[in-house]
mmCIF file of C-alpha atoms in Angstrom:
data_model
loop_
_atom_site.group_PDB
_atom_site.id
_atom_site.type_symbol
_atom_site.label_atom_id
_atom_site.label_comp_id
_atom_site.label_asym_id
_atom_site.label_seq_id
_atom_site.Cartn_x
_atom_site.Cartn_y
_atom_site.Cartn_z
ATOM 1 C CA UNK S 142 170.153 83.154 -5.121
ATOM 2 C CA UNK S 143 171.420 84.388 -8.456
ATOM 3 C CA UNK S 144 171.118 88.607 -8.441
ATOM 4 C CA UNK S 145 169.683 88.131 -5.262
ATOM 5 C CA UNK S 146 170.826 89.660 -1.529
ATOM 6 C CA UNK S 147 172.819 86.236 -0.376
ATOM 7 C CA UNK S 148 173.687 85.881 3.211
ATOM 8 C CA UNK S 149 177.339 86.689 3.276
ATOM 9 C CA UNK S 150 176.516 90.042 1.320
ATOM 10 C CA UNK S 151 173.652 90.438 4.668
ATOM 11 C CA UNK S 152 175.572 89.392 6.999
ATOM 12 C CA UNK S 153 178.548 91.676 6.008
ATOM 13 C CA UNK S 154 176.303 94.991 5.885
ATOM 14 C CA UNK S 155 175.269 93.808 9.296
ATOM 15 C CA UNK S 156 179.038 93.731 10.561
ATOM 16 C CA UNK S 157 179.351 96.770 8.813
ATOM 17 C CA UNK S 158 176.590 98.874 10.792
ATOM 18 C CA UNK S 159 176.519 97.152 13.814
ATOM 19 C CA UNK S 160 179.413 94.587 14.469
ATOM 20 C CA UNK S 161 180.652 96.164 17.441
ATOM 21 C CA UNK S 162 177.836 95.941 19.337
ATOM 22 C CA UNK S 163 177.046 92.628 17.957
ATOM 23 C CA UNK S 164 180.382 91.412 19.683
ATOM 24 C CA UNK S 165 179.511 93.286 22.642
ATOM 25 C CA UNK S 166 176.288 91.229 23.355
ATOM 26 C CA UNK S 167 178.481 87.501 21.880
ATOM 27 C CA UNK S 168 181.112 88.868 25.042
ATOM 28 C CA UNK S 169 177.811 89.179 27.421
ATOM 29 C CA UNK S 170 176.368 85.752 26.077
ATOM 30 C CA UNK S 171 179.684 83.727 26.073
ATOM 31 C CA UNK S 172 180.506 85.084 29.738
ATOM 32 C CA UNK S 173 176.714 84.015 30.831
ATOM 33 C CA UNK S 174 177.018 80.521 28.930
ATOM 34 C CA UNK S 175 179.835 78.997 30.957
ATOM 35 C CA UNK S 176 179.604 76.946 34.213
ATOM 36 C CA UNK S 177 182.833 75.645 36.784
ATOM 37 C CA UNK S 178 181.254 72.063 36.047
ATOM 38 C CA UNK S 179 183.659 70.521 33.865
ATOM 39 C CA UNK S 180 180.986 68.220 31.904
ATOM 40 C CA UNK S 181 177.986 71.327 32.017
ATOM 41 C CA UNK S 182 180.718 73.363 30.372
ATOM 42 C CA UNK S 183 181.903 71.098 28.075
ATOM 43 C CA UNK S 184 178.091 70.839 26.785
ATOM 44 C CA UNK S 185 177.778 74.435 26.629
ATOM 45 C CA UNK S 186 180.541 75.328 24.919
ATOM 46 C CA UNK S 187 179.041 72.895 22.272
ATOM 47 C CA UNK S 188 175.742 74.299 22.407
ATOM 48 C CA UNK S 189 177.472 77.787 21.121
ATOM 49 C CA UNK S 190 178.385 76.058 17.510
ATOM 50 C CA UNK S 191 174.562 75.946 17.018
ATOM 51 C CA UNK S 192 174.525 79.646 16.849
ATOM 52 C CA UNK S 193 174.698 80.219 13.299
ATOM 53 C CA UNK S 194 173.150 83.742 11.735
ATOM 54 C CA UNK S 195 172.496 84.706 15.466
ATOM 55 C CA UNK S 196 169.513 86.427 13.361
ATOM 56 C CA UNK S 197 167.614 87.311 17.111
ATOM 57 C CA UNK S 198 170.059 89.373 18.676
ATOM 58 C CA UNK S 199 170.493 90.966 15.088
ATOM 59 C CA UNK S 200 167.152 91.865 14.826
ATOM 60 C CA UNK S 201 167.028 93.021 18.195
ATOM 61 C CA UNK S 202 169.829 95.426 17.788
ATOM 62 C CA UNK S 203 168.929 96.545 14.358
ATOM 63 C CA UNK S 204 165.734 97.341 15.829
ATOM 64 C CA UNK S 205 167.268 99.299 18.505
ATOM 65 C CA UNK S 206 169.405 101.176 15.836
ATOM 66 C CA UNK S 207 166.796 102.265 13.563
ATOM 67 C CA UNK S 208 164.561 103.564 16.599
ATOM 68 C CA UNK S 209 166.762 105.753 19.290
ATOM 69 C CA UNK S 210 169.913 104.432 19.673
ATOM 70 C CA UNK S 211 171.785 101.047 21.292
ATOM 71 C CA UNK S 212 172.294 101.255 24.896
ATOM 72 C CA UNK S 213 173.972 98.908 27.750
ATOM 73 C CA UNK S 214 170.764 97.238 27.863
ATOM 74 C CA UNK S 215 170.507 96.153 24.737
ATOM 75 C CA UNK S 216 173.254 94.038 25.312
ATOM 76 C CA UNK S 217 171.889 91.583 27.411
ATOM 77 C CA UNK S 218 168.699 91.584 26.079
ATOM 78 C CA UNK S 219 170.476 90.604 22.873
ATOM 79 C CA UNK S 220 172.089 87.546 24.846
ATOM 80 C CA UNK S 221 168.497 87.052 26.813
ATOM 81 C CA UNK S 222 167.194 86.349 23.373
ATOM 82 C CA UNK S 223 169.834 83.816 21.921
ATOM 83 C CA UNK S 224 169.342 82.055 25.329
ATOM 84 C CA UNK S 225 166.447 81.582 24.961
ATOM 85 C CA UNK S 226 166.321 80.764 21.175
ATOM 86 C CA UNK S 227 169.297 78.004 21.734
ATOM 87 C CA UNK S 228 167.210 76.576 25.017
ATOM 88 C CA UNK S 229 164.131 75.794 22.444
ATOM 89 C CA UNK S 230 166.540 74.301 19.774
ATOM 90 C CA UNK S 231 168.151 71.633 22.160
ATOM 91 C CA UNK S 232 165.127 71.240 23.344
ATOM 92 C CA UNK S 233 163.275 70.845 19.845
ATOM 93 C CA UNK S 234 166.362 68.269 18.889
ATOM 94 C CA UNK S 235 164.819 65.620 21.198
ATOM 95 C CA UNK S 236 161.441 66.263 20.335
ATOM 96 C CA UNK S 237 162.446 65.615 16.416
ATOM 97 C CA UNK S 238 165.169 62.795 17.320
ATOM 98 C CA UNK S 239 167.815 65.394 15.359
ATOM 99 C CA UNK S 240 171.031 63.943 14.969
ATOM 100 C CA UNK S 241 172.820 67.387 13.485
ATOM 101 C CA UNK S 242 172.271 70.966 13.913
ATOM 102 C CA UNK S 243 174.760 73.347 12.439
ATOM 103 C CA UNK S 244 176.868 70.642 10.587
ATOM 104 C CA UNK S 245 177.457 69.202 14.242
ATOM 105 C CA UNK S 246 176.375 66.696 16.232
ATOM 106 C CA UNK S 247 172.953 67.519 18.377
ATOM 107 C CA UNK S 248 173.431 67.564 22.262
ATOM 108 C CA UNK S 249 170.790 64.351 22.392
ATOM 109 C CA UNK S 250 172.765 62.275 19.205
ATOM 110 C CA UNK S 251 176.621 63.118 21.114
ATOM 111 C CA UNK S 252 175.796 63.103 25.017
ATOM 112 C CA UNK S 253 172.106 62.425 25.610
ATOM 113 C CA UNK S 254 168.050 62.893 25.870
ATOM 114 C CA UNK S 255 168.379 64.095 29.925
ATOM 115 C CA UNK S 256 171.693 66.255 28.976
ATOM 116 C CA UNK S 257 169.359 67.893 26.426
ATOM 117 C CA UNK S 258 166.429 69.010 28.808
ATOM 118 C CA UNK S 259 168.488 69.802 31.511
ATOM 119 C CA UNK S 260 170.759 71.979 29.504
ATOM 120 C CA UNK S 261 168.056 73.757 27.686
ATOM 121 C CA UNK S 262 166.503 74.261 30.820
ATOM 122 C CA UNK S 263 169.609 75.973 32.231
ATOM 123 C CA UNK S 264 169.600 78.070 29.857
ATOM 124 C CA UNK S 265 165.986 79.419 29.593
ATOM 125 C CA UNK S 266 166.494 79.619 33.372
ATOM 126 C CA UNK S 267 169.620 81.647 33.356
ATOM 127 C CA UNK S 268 167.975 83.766 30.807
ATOM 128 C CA UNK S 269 165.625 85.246 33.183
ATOM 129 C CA UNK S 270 168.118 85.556 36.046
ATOM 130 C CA UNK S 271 170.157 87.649 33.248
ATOM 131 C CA UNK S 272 166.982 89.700 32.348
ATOM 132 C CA UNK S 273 166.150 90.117 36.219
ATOM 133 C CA UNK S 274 169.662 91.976 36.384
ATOM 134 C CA UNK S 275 168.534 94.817 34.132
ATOM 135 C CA UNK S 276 166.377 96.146 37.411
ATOM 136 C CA UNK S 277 163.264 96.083 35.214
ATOM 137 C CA UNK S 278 159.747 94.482 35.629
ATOM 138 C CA UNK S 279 158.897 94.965 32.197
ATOM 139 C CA UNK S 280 161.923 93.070 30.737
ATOM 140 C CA UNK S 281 161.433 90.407 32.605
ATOM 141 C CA UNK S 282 157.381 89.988 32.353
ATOM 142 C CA UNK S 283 157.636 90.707 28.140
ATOM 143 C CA UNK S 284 159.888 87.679 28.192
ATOM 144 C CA UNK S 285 158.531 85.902 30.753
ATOM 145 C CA UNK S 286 155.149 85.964 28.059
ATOM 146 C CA UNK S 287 157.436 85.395 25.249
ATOM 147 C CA UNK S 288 158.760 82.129 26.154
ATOM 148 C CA UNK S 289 155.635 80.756 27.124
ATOM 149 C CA UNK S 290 153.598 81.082 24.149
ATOM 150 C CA UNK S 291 157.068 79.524 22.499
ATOM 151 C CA UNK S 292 156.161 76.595 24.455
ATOM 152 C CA UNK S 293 152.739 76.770 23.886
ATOM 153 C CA UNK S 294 153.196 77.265 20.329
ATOM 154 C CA UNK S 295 155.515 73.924 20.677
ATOM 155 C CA UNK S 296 152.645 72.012 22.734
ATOM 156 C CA UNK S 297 149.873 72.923 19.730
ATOM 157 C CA UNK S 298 152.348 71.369 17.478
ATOM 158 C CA UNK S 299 152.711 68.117 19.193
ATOM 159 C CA UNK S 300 148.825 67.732 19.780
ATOM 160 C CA UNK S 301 148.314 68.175 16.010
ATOM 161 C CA UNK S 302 150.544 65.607 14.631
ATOM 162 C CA UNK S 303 149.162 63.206 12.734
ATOM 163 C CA UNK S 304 145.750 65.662 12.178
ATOM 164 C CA UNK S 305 145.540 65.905 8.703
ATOM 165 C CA UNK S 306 142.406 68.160 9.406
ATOM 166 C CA UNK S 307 144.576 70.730 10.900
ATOM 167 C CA UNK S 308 143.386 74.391 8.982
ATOM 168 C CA UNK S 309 146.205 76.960 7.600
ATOM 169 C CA UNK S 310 144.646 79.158 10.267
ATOM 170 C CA UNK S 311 145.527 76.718 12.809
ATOM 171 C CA UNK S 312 148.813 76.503 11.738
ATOM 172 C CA UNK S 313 149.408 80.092 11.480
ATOM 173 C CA UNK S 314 148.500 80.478 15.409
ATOM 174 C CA UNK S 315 150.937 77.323 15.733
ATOM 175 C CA UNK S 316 153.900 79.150 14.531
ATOM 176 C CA UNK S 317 152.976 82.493 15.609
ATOM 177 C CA UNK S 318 153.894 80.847 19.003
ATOM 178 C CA UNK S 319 156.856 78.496 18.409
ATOM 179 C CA UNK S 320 158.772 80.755 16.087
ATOM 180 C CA UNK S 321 157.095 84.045 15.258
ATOM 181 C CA UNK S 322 157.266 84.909 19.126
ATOM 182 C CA UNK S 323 160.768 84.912 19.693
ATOM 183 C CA UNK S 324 161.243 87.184 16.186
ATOM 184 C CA UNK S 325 158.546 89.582 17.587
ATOM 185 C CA UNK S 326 160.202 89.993 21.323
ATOM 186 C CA UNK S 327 163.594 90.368 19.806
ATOM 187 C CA UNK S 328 162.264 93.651 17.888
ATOM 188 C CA UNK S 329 159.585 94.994 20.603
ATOM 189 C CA UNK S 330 162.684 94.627 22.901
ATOM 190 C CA UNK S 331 164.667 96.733 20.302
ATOM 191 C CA UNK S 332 162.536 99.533 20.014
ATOM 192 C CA UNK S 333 161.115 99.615 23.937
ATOM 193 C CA UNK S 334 164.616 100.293 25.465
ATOM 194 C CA UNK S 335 165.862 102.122 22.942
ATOM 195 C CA UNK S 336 163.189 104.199 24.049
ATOM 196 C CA UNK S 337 160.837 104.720 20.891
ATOM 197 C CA UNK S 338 157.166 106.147 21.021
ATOM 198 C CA UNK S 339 154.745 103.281 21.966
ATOM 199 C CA UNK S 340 153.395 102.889 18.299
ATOM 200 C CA UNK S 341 156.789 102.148 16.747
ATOM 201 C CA UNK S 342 157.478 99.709 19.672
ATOM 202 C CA UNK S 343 154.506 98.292 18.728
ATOM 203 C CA UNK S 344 155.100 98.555 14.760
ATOM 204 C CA UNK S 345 158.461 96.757 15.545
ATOM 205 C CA UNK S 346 156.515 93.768 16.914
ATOM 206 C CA UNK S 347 154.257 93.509 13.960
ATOM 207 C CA UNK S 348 157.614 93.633 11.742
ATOM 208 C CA UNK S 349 159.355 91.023 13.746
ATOM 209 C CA UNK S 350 155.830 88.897 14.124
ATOM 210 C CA UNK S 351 155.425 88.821 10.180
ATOM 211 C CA UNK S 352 158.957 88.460 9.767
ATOM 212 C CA UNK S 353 158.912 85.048 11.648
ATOM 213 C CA UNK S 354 156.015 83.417 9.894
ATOM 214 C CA UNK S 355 158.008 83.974 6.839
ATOM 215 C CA UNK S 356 161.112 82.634 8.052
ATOM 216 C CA UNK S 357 158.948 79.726 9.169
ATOM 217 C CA UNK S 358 157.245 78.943 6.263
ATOM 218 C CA UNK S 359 160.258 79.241 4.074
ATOM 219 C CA UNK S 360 161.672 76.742 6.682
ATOM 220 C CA UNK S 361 158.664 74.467 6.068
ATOM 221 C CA UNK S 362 159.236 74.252 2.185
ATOM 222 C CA UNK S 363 162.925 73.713 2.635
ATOM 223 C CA UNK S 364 162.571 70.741 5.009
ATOM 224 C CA UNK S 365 160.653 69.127 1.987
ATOM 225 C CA UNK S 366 162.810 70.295 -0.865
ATOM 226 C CA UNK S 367 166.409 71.249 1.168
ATOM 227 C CA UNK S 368 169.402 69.869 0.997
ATOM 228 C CA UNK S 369 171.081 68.059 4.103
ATOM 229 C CA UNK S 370 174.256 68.838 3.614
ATOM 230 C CA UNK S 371 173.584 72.556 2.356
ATOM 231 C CA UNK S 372 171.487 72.924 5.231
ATOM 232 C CA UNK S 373 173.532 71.253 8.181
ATOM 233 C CA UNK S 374 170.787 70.002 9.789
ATOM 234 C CA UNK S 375 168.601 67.273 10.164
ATOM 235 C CA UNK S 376 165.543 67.906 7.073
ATOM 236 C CA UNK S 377 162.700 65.715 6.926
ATOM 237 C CA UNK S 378 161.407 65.640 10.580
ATOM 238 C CA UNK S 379 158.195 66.850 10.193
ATOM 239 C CA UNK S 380 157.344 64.731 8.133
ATOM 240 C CA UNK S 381 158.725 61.354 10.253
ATOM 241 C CA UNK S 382 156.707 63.743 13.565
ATOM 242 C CA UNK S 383 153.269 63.364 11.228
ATOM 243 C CA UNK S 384 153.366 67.676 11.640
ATOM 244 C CA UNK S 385 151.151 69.136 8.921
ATOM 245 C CA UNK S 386 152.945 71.993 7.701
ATOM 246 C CA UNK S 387 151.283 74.615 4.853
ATOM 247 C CA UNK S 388 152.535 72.862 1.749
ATOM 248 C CA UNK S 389 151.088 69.826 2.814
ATOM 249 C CA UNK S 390 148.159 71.388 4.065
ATOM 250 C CA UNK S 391 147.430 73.103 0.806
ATOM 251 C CA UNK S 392 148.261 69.929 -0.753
ATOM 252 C CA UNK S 393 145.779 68.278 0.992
ATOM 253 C CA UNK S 394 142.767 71.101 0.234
ATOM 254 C CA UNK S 395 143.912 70.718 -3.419
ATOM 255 C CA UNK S 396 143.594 67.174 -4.326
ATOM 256 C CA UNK S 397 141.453 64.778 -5.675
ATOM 257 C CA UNK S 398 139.678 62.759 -3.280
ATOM 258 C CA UNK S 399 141.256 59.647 -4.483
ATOM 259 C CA UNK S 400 145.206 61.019 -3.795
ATOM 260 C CA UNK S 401 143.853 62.474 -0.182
ATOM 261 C CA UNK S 402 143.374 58.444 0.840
ATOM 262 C CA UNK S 403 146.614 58.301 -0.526
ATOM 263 C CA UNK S 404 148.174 60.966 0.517
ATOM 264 C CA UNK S 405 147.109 60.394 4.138
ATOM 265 C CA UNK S 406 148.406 56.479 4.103
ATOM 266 C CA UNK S 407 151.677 57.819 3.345
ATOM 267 C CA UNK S 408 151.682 60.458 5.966
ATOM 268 C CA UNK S 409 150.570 58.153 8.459
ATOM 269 C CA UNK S 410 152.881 55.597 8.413
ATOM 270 C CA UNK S 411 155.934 57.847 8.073
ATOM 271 C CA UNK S 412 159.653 56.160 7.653
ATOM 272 C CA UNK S 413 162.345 57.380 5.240
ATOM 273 C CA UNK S 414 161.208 56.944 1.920
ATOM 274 C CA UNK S 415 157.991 59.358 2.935
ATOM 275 C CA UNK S 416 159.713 62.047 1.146
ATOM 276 C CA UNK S 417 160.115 60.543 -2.220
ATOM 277 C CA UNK S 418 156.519 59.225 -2.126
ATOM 278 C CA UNK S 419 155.271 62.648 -1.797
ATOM 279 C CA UNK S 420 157.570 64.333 -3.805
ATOM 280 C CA UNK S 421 155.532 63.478 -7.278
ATOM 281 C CA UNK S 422 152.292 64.404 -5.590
ATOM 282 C CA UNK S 423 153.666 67.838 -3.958
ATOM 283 C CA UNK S 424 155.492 68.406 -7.253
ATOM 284 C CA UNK S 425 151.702 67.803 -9.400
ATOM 285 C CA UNK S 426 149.835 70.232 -7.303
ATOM 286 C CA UNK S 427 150.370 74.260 -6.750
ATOM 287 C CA UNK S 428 151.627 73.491 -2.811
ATOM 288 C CA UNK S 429 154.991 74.974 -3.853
ATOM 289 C CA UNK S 430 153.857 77.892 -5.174
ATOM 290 C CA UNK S 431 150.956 78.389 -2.801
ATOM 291 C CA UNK S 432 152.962 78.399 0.357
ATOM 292 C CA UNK S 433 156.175 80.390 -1.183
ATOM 293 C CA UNK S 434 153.424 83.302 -2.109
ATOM 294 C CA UNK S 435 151.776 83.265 1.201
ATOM 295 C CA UNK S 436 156.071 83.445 2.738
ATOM 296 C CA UNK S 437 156.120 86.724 0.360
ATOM 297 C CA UNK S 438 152.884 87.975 2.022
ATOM 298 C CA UNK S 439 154.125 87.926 5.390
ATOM 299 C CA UNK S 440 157.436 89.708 4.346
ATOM 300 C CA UNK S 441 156.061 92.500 2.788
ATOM 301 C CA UNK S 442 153.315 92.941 5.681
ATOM 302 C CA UNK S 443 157.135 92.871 7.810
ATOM 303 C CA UNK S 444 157.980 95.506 5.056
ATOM 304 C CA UNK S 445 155.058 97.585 5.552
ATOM 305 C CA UNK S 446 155.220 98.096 9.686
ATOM 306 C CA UNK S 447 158.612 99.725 8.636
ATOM 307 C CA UNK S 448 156.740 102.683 7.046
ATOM 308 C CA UNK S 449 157.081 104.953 10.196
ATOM 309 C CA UNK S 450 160.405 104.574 11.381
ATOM 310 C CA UNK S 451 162.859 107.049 10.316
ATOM 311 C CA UNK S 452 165.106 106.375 6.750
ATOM 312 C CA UNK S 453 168.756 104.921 8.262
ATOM 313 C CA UNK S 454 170.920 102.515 7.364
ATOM 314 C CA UNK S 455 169.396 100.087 10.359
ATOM 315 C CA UNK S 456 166.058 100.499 8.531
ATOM 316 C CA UNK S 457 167.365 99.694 5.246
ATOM 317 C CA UNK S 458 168.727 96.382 6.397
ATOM 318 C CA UNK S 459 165.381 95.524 8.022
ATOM 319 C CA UNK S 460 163.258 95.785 4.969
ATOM 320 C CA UNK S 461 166.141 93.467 3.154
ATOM 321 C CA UNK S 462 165.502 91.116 6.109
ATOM 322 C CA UNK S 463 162.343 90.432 4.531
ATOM 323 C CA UNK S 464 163.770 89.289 1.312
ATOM 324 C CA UNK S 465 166.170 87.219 2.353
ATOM 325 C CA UNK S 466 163.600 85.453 4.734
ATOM 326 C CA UNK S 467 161.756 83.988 1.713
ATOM 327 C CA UNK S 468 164.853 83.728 -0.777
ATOM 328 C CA UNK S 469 167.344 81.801 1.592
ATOM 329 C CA UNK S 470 168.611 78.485 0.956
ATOM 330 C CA UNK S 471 169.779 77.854 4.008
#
């Protein structure tokens, strides 16, 4: 990333500010993820190397910081979150026949398919029990919301595979759902129980909306142009799924008539030199370029639902959020 924010210099300012409380919610979420069944906890325990950045919970306590304060709460609603992110990821694994997430092996490649649903379903059901023990309709009805446009979001996805009709607004609304959602619920939860006037709580979930679609388009261009092994995960999947993502969309709008037919044949008979036959195409047109500028519009409409919160440190790491969304490698 060259003189650019990387994610160790991030991830220590994060430690920095709020560490402490970060470990707080990991000792909530590691004492909630754990079961007396020898195999169940065997497969959770496994399920907690996926956690990586553990960017939800971040952004829901950073969100929490910049607008009145961390509280108890906070703390499980941090852990509510990663459930819940972690329940769509073993879940999304099967759907994409993953074999590695997080440099490990994916709960459907080491144990198997029904392990997979069942254990992502124990955890998006656990989740709400945990939510349920804050005392607190709204919690639990916010989240409730969240998780099923997540789904939904998920659903859209698989109906549209293979359409290579499918319009950049109807891919926005896509991942607004199955990504964007979870970002947005993660800072609305911030900001609510930390207590915050209703238009930064609502500011919060513009930032963390916007935020998301960046993240997810940035996510779209590196599953064409990543690297495995740099990434430690499975790349290529949309492509083998037939989902249209926006560089291939744009791709599509852009050509010549001639490389559509083309362009389609390859995408519809995907195995795993699909890739490499696009590559020359994607490489030819402005696809690149046209989805890593509409990634940089997103973050800076993140940037700009910042404007009323108060200057502090919590703040400050927010609007760098939305650089490193677009400029990560990983």
């Amino acid at each position: 990333m060259g003189d650019h924010l990387t994610t160790h210099d991030l991830l220590a300012r994060v430690e920095e500010l709020i560490g402490g409380e970060l470990e707080q919610a990991e000792r909530v979420f590691l004492s909630e993820v754990s079961s007396k069944h020898p195999y169940v906890h065997d497969v959770l325990q496994h399920i907690t190397r996926f956690q990586g950045k553990r960017l939800r919970p971040i952004l829901l306590l950073l969100s929490a910081a910049a607008t009145g304060g961390i509280n108890e709460s906070h703390y499980v609603l941090a852990s509510v979150v990663e459930m819940i992110h972690l329940a769509t990821l073993v879940h999304d694994d099967v759907l994409d026949d993953a074999l590695i997430r997080r440099h490990v092996a994916t709960v459907n490649s080491r144990w198997n398919n029904e392990t997979s649903v069942l254990v992502g379903d124990f955890l998006f059901t656990h989740a709400f029990h945990l939510t349920a023990s804050l005392g607190d309709a709204r919690a639990c009805r916010l989240i409730g919301r969240a998780t099923n446009l997540v789904c939904e979001g998920e659903l859209a996805q698989i109906y549209e595979r293979g359409n290579h009709e499918l319009s950049e607004e109807q891919y926005l609304e896509i991942i607004n759902g199955k990504t964007a959602e979870l970002c947005a619920i993660s800072t609305q939860l911030g900001a609510l129980y930390a207590s915050a006037d209703e238009s930064i709580v609502e500011a919060m979930d513009e930032y963390g909306r916007a935020l998301g679609v960046a993240f997810q388009i940035t996510d779209d261009l590196l599953d064409l142009l990543g690297d495995e092994e740099q990434m430690g995960k499975s790349l290529g999947s949309d492509l083998q799924k037939e989902k249209l993502t926006l560089p291939l969309i744009r791709l599509l709008d852009q050509c010549s008539p001639e490389d559509r037919a083309t362009i389609q044949e390859i995408l519809s008979q995907p195995d795993p030199n699909t890739k490499q036959r696009l590559i020359q195409y994607i490489k030819n047109s402005d696809a690149i370029d046209y989805a890593g500028n509409r990634a940089r519009e997103f973050a800076k409409q993140a940037r700009n639902s910042l404007q009323n919160c108060p200057a502090s440190p919590a703040r400050q790491i927010l609007e760098e959020l939305t650089e490193f969304a677009i400029q990560r490698t990983i």
